[in-house]
Short mmCIF file of C-alpha atoms and ligand atoms in Angstrom, two decimals:
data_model
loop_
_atom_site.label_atom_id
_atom_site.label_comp_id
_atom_site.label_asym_id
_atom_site.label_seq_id
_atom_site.Cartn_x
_atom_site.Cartn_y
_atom_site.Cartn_z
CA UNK A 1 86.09 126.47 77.36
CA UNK A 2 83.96 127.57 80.85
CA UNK A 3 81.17 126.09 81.79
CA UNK A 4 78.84 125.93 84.93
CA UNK A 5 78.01 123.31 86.94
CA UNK A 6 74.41 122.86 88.34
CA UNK A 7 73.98 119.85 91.11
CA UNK A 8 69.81 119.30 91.16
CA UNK A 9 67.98 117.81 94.39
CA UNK A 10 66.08 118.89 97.67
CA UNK A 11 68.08 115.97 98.97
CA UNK A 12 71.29 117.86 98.50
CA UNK A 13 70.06 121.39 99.56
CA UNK A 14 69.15 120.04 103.05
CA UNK A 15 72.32 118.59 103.14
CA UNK A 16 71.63 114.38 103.52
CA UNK A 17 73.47 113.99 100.14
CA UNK A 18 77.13 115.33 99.93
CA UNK A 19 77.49 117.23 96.62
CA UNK A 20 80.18 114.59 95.50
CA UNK A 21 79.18 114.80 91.80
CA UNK A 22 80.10 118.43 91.51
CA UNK A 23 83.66 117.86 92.84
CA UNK A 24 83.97 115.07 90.86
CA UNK A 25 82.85 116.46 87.56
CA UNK A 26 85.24 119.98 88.60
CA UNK A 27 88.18 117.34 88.76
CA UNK A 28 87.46 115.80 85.95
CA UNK A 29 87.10 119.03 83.68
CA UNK A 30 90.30 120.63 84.91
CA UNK A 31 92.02 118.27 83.54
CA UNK A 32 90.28 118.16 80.24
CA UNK A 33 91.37 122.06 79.84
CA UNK A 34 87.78 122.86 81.03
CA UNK A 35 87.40 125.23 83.73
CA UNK A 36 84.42 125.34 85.70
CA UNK A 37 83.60 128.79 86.31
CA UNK A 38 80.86 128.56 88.84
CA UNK A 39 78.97 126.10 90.87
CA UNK A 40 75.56 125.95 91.76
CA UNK A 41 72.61 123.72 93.51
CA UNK A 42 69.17 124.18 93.57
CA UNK A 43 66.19 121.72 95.04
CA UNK A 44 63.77 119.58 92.58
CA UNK A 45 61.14 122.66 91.98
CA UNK A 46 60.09 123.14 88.34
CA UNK A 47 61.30 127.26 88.59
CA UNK A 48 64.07 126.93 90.63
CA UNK A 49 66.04 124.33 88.12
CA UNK A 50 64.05 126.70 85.16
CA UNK A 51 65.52 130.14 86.45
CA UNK A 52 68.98 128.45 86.92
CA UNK A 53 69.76 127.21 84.01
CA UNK A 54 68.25 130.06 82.33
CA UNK A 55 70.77 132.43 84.31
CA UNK A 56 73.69 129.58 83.17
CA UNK A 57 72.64 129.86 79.86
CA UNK A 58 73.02 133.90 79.98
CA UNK A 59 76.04 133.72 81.56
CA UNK A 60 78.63 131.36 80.46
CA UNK A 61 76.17 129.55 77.86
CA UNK A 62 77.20 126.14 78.79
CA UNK A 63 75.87 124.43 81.94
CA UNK A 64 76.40 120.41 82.83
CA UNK A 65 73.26 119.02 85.79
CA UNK A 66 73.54 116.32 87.37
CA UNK A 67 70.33 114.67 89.10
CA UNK A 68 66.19 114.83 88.45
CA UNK A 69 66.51 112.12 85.85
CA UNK A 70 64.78 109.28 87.58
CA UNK A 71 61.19 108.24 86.58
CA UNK A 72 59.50 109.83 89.82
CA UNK A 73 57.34 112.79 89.88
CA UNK A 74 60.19 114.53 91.63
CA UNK A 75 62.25 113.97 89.20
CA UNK A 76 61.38 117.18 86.47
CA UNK A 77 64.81 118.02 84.84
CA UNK A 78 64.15 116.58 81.90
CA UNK A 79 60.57 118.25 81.26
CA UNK A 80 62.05 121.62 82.76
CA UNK A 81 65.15 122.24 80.58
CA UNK A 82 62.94 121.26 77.48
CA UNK A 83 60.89 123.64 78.30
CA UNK A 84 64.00 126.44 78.17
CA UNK A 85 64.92 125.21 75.51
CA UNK A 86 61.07 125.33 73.83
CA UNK A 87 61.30 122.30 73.20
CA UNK A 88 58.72 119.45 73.26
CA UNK A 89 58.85 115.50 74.58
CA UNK A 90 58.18 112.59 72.49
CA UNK A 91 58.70 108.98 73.15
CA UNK A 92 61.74 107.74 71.50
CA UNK A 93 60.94 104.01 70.64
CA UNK A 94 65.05 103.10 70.52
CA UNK A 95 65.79 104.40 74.27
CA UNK A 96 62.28 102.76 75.29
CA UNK A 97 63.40 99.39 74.00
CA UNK A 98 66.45 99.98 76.04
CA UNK A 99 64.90 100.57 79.10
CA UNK A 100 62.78 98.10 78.99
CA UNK A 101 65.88 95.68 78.27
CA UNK A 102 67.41 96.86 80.89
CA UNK A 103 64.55 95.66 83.64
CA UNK A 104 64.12 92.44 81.73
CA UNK A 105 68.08 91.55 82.09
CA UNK A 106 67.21 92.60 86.06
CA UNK A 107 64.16 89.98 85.38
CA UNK A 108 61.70 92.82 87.03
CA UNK A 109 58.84 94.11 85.39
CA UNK A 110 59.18 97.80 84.28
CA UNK A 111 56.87 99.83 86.42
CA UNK A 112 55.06 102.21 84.15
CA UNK A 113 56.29 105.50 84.90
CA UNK A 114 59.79 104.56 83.38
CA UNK A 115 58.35 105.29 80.39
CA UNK A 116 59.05 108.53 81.17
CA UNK A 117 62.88 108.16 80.97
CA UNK A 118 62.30 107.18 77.22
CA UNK A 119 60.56 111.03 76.82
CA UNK A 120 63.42 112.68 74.64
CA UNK A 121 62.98 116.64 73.86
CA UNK A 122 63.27 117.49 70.46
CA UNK A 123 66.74 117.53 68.88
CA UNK A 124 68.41 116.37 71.55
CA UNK A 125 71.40 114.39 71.77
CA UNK A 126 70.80 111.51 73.59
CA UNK A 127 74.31 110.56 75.69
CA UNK A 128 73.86 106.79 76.74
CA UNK A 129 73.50 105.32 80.29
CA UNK A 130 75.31 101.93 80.39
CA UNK A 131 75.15 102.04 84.21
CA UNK A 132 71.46 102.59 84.90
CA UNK A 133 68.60 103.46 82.84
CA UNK A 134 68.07 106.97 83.42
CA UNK A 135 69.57 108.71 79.38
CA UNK A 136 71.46 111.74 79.91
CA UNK A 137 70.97 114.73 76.95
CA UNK A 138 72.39 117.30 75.12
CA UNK A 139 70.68 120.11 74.46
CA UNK A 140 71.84 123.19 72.67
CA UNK A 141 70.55 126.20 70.89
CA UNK A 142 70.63 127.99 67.99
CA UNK A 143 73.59 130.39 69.40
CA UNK A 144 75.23 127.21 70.71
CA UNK A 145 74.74 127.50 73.94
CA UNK A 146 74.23 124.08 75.90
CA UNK A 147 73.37 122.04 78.28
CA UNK A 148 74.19 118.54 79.46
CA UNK A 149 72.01 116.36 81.67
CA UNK A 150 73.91 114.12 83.58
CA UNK A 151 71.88 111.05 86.07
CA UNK A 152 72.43 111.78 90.04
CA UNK A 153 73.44 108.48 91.30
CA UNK A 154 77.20 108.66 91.26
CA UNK A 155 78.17 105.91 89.49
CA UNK A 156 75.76 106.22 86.59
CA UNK A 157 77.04 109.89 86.50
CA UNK A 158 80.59 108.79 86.37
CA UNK A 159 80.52 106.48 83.44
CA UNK A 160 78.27 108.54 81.56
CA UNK A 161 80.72 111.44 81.81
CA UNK A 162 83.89 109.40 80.95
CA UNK A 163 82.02 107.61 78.19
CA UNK A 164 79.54 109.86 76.59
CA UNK A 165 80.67 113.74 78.02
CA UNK A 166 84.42 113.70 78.09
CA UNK A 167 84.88 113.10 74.26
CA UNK A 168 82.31 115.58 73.23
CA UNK A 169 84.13 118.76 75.35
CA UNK A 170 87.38 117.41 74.44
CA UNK A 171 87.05 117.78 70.73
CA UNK A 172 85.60 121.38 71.93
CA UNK A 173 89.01 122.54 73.63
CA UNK A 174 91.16 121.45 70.97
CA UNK A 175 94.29 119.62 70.36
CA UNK A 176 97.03 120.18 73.38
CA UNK A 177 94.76 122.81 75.77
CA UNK A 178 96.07 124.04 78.87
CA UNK A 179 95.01 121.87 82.02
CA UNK A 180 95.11 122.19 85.40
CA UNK A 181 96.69 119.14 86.89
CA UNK A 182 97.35 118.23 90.38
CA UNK A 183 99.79 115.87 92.14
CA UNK A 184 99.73 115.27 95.86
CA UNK A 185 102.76 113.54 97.49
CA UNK A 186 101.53 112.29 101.05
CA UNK A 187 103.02 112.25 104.62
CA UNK A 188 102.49 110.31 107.52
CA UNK A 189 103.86 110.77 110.88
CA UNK A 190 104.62 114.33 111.24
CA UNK A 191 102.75 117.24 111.92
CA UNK A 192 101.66 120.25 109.37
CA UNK A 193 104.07 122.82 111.03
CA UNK A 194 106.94 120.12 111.49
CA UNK A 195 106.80 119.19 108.11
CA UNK A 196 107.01 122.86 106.75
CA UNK A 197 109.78 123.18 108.62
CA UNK A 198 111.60 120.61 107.26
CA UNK A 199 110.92 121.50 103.56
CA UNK A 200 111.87 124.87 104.07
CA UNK A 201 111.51 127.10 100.89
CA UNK A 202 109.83 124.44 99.06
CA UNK A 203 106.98 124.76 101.24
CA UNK A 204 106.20 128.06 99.85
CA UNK A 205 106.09 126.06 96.48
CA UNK A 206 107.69 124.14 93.95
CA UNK A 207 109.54 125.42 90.77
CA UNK A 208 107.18 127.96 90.80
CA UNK A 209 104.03 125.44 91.41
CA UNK A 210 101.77 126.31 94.57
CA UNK A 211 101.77 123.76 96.85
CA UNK A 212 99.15 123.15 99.45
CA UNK A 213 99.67 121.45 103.13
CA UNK A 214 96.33 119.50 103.43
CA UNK A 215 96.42 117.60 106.96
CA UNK A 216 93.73 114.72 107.56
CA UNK A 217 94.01 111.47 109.48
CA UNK A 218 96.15 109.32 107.08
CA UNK A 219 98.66 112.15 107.59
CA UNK A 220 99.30 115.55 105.87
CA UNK A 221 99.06 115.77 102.53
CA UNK A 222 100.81 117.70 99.92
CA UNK A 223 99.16 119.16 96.72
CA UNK A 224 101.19 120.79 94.48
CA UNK A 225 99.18 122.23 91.22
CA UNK A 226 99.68 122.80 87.73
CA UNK A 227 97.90 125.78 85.91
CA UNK A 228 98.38 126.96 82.29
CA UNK A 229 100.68 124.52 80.66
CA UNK A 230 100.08 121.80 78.37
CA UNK A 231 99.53 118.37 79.70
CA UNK A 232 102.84 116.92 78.99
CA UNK A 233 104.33 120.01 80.10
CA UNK A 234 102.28 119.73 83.71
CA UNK A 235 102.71 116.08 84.21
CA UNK A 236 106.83 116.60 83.82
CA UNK A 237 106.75 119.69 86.40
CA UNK A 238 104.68 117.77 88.52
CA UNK A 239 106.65 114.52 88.59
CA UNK A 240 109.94 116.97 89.14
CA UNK A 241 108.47 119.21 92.06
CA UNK A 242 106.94 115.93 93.70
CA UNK A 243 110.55 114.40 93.67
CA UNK A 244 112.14 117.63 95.68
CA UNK A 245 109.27 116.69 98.56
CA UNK A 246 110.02 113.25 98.72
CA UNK A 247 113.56 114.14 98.82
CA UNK A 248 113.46 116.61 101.18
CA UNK A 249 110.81 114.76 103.83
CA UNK A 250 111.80 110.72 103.13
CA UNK A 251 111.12 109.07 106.00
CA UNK A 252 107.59 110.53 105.97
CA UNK A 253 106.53 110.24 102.42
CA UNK A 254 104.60 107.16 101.73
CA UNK A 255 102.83 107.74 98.20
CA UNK A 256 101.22 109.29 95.91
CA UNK A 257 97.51 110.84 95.03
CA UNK A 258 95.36 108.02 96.05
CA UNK A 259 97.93 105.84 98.09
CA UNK A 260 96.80 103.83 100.70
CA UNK A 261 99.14 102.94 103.39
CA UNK A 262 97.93 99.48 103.60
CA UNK A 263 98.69 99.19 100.24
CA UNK A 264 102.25 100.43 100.59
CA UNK A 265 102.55 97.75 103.38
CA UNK A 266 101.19 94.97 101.62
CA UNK A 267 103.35 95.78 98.64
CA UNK A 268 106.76 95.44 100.46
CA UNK A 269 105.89 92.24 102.33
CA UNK A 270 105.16 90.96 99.49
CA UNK A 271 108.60 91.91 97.89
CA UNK A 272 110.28 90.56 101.02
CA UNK A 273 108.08 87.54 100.89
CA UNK A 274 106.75 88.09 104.06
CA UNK A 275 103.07 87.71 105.91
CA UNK A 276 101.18 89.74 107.98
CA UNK A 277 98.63 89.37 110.69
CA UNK A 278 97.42 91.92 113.14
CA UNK A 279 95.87 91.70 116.58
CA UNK A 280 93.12 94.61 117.14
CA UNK A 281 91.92 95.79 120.35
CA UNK A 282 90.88 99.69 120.08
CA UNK A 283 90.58 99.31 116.41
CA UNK A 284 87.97 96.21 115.78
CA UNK A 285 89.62 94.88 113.12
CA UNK A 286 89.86 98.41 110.97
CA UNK A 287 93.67 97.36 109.94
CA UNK A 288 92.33 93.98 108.58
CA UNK A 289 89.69 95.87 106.86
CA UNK A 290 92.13 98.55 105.02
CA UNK A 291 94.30 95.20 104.30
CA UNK A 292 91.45 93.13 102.81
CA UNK A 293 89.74 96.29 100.60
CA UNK A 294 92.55 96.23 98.41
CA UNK A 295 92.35 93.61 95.62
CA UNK A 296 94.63 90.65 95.70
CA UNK A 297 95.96 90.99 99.49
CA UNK A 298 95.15 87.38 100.03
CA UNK A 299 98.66 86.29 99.47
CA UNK A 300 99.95 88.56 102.13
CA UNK A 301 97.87 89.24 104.75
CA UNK A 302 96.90 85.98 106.11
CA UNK A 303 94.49 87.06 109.11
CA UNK A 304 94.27 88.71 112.58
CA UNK A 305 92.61 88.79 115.91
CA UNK A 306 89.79 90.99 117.10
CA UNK A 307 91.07 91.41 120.66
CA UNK A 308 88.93 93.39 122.30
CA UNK A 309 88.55 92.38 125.86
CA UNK A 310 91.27 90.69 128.30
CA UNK A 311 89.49 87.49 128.10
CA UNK A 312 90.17 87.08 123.91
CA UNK A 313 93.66 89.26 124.37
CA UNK A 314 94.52 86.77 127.25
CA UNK A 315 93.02 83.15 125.16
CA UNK A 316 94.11 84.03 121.66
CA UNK A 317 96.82 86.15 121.67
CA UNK A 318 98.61 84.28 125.10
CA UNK A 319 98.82 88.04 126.45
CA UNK A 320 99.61 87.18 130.32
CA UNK A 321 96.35 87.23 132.82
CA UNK A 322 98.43 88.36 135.73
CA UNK A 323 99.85 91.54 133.32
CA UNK A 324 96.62 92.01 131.94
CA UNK A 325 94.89 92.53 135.94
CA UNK A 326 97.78 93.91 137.11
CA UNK A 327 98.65 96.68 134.49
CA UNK A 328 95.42 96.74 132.75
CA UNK A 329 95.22 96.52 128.63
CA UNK A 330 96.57 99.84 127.33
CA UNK A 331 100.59 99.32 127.48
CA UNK A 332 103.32 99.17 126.42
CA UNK A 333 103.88 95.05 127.41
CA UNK A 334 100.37 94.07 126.18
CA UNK A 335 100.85 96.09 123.00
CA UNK A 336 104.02 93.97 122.72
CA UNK A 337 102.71 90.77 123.54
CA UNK A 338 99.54 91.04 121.55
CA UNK A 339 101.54 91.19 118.53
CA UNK A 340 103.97 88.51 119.67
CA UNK A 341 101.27 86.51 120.18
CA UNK A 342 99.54 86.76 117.00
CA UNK A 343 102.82 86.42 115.00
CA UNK A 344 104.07 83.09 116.82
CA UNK A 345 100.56 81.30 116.56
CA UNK A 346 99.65 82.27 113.49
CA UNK A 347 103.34 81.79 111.86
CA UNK A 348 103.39 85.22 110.44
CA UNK A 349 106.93 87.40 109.91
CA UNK A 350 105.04 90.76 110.24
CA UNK A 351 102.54 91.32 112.61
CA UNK A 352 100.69 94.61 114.44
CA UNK A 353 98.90 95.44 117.63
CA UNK A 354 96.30 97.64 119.02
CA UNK A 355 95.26 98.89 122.14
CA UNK A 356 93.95 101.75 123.47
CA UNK A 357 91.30 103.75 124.63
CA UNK A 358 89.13 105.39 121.79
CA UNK A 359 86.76 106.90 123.68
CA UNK A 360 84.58 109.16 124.33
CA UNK A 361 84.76 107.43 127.87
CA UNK A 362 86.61 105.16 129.44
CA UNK A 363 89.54 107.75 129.74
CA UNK A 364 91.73 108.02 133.28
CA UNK A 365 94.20 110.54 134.40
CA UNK A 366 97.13 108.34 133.60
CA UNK A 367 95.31 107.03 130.65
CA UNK A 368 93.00 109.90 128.98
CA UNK A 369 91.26 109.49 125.73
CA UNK A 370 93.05 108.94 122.70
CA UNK A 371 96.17 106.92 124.29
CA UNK A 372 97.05 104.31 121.86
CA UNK A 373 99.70 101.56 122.60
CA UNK A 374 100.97 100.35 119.35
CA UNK A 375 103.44 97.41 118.34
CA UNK A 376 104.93 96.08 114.89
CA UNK A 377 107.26 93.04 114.60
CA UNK A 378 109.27 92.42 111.49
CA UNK A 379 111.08 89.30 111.48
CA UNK A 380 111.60 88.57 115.05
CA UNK A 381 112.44 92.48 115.84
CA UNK A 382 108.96 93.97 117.90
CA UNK A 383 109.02 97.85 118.16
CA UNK A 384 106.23 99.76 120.41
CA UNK A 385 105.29 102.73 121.16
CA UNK A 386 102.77 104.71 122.83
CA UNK A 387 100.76 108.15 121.42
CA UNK A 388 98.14 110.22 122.05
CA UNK A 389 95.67 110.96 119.04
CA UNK A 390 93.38 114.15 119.20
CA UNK A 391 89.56 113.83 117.76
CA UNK A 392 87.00 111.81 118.33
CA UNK A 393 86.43 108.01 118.43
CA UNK A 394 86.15 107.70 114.34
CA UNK A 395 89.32 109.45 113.77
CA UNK A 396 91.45 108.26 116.85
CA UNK A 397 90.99 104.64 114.99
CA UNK A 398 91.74 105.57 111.86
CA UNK A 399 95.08 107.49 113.35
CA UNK A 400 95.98 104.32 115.45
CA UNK A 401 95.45 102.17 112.39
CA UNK A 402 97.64 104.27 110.14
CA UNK A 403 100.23 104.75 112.68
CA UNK A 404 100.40 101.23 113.00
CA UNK A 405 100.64 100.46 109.22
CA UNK A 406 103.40 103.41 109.17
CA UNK A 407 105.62 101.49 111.75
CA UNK A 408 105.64 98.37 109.92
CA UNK A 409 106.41 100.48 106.80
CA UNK A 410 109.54 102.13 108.54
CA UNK A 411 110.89 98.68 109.56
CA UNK A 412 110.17 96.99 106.09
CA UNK A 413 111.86 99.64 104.66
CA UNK A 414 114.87 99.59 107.38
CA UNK A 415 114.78 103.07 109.29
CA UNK A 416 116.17 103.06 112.73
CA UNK A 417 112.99 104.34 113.90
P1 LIG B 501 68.25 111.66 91.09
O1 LIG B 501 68.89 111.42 89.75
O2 LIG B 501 68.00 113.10 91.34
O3 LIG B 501 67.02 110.82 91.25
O4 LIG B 501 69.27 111.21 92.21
C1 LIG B 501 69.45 109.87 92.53
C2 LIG B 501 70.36 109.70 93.72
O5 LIG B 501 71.66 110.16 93.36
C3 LIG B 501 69.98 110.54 94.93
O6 LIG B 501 69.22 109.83 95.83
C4 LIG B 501 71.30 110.88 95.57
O7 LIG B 501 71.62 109.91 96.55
C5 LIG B 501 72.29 110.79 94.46
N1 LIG B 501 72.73 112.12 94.06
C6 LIG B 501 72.02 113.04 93.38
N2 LIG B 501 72.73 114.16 93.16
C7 LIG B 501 73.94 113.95 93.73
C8 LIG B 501 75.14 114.74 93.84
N3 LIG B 501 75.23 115.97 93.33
N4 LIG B 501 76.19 114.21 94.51
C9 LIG B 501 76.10 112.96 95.01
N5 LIG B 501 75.03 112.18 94.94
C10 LIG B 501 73.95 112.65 94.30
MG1 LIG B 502 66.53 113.70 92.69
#
């Protein structure tokens, strides 16, 4: 099965809303045995969205949209593709009721132009919204050709697709289609040429699966892809050709697809019934945040220090006054006793420090921008070091933080360095 995808909205044209439906729904699809053929986005004008769907239609004969289903005049999708279709709108009485259920759970009164989310073309499927109120719809012809109207707002999109869209194309592919199915093991620590290096032949790909070196600021990633086999078929090859990477790169794999370091952290201490705190200069407190967004970290991490100037590096972490004049904040010693400090008053057996200078000023000859002291201790052992992040100020902190989490990762997991 192909299909086209059509993202609708001014909003995304002048580029204030990222396209993130379209990638999702292309994810999504591939591995449903769907491919998406092409991808398009027009603004909310009554001919644009017309003409393009019409051309979808010609083409491939099956189009998804997302967006233009809200009750504002702006939003026409609904009217539009009716009219391709030559169909007409009339109130459907059910989906009003639910609307209008939906406001009174919210205890608001309905303003009256969501009456116009209720407007149903003719013979159209109606696929439920249990997220919002906008109704998607199905719409096809007498040649079968189709189209789906998905909401815009992301999440409404998402459970509408997985609930209402999925099971409709995946009783169109069949029983056991081909999929494409990805699997990305990730790195952290080395760099993109380093790396391929060290994997040697497998970086040109995997028993025969392409693999792709995608570097970011967690680390580099690796994506290796499955096209044209069966699911059960791709998920085995996968899990095989993910194996040779980790084999072949150990002390740099940490994960999986949508690992996050922090997790990986949080999950040893909490085998090795250990606690963490951190104490964050350069940072702000961006470790405690990746700590605290994943559910149940409570029982681990147990707190940390936003150390940001001497004065709260020198009262709550103990850091020295005299070192702190004398040799300034970014070191290797302050690195070490920030986290010293935050593990002995806080009675923690993990702990990890920050400091550094994120820029864009505040750089020196000895000390440019992007010069990061960091320091992990693991039951009474403290390891430091110091590193120089490229980028700006967004991604220097989100290097330092994962190159602190990493160092705490290599000790809980017992590497010499
Ligand atoms: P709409 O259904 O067109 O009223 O869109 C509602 C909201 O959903 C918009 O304000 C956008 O923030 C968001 N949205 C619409 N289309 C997309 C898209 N393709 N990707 C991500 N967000 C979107
Ligand atoms: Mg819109």
């Amino acid at each position: 099965v192909q299909i086209e995808l059509l993202t609708i909205g001014d909003e995304l044209l002048l580029g204030f809303t990222i396209d993130t439906n379209g990638a999702y729904i292309a994810r999504a699809l591939a591995a449903l045995g769907v491919a998406v053929v092409r991808r398009g986005t027009v603004g909310d004008g009554a001919d644009e969205i017309a003409t393009a769907v019409r051309e979808a239609l010609d083409r491939t004969g099956a189009v998804i949209t997302t967006g233009g289903l809200g009750p504002t005049a702006d939003d026409r999708t609904r009217d539009v593709i009716a009219g391709v279709f030559g169909r007409k709108l009339h109130r459907d009485d059910a989906i009003f009721a639910q609307v209008e259920a939906r406001f009174r759970k919210l205890g608001v009164p309905m303003p009256p132009s969501n009456v116009n989310q209720a407007m149903i073309p003719e013979g159209a499927r109606v696929l439920t919204n249990r997220h919002g109120t906008a109704p998607g719809l199905w719409l096809e012809d007498e040649r079968g050709r189709w189209c789906a109207m998905l909401p815009g707002i992301p999440r409404e999109m998402r459970g509408m697709l997985k609930e209402e869209l999925l099971p409709i194309l995946a009783g169109m592919v069949g029983a056991d289609p081909t999929v494409v199915l990805s699997r990305t093991v990730r790195t952290t620590g080395i760099g993109e040429s380093a790396l391929a290096e060290m994997l040697g032949d497998l970086a040109k790909g995997v028993d025969g699966l392409p693999l792709a070196f995608l570097p970011a600021w967690p680390g580099v990633d690796l994506r290796l892809t499955s096209a044209e086999r069966r699911a059960p078929s791709a998920e085995a090859c996968l899990t095989a050709a993910a194996a040779k990477l980790r084999a072949a790169a150990p002390r740099y794999v940490y994960g999986e697809d949508d690992t996050d370091l922090a997790g990986v952290v949080l999950d040893l201490c909490r085998e090795q019934k250990m606690r963490i705190v951190t104490a964050e200069s350069a940072t702000g407190g961006l470790i405690g945040a990746r700590l605290t967004a994943i559910p149940g970290s409570s029982d681990v991490f147990l707190g940390g220090t936003i150390a940001y100037t001497n004065f709260v590096k020198n009262r709550e972490l103990g850091v020295s006054a005299e070192l702190l004049r004398d040799r300034g904040a970014v070191n290797e010693e302050v690195a070490r006793a920030m986290v010293e400090g935050a593990c002995g008053r806080f009675g923690a057996e993990v702990g990890m420090s920050i400091t550094g200078v994120a820029g864009p000023d505040g750089g020196t000859p000895e000390t440019p921008v992007g010069t990061i002291w960091l320091a992990a201790r693991v039951a009474g052992e403290t390891r430091a070091a110091g590193k120089v992040f490229v980028g700006d100020r967004e991604e220097i902190r989100l290097r330092a933080s994962q190159a602190a989490l990493d160092m705490v990762r290599r000790m809980l997991t017992r590497q010499i360095t």
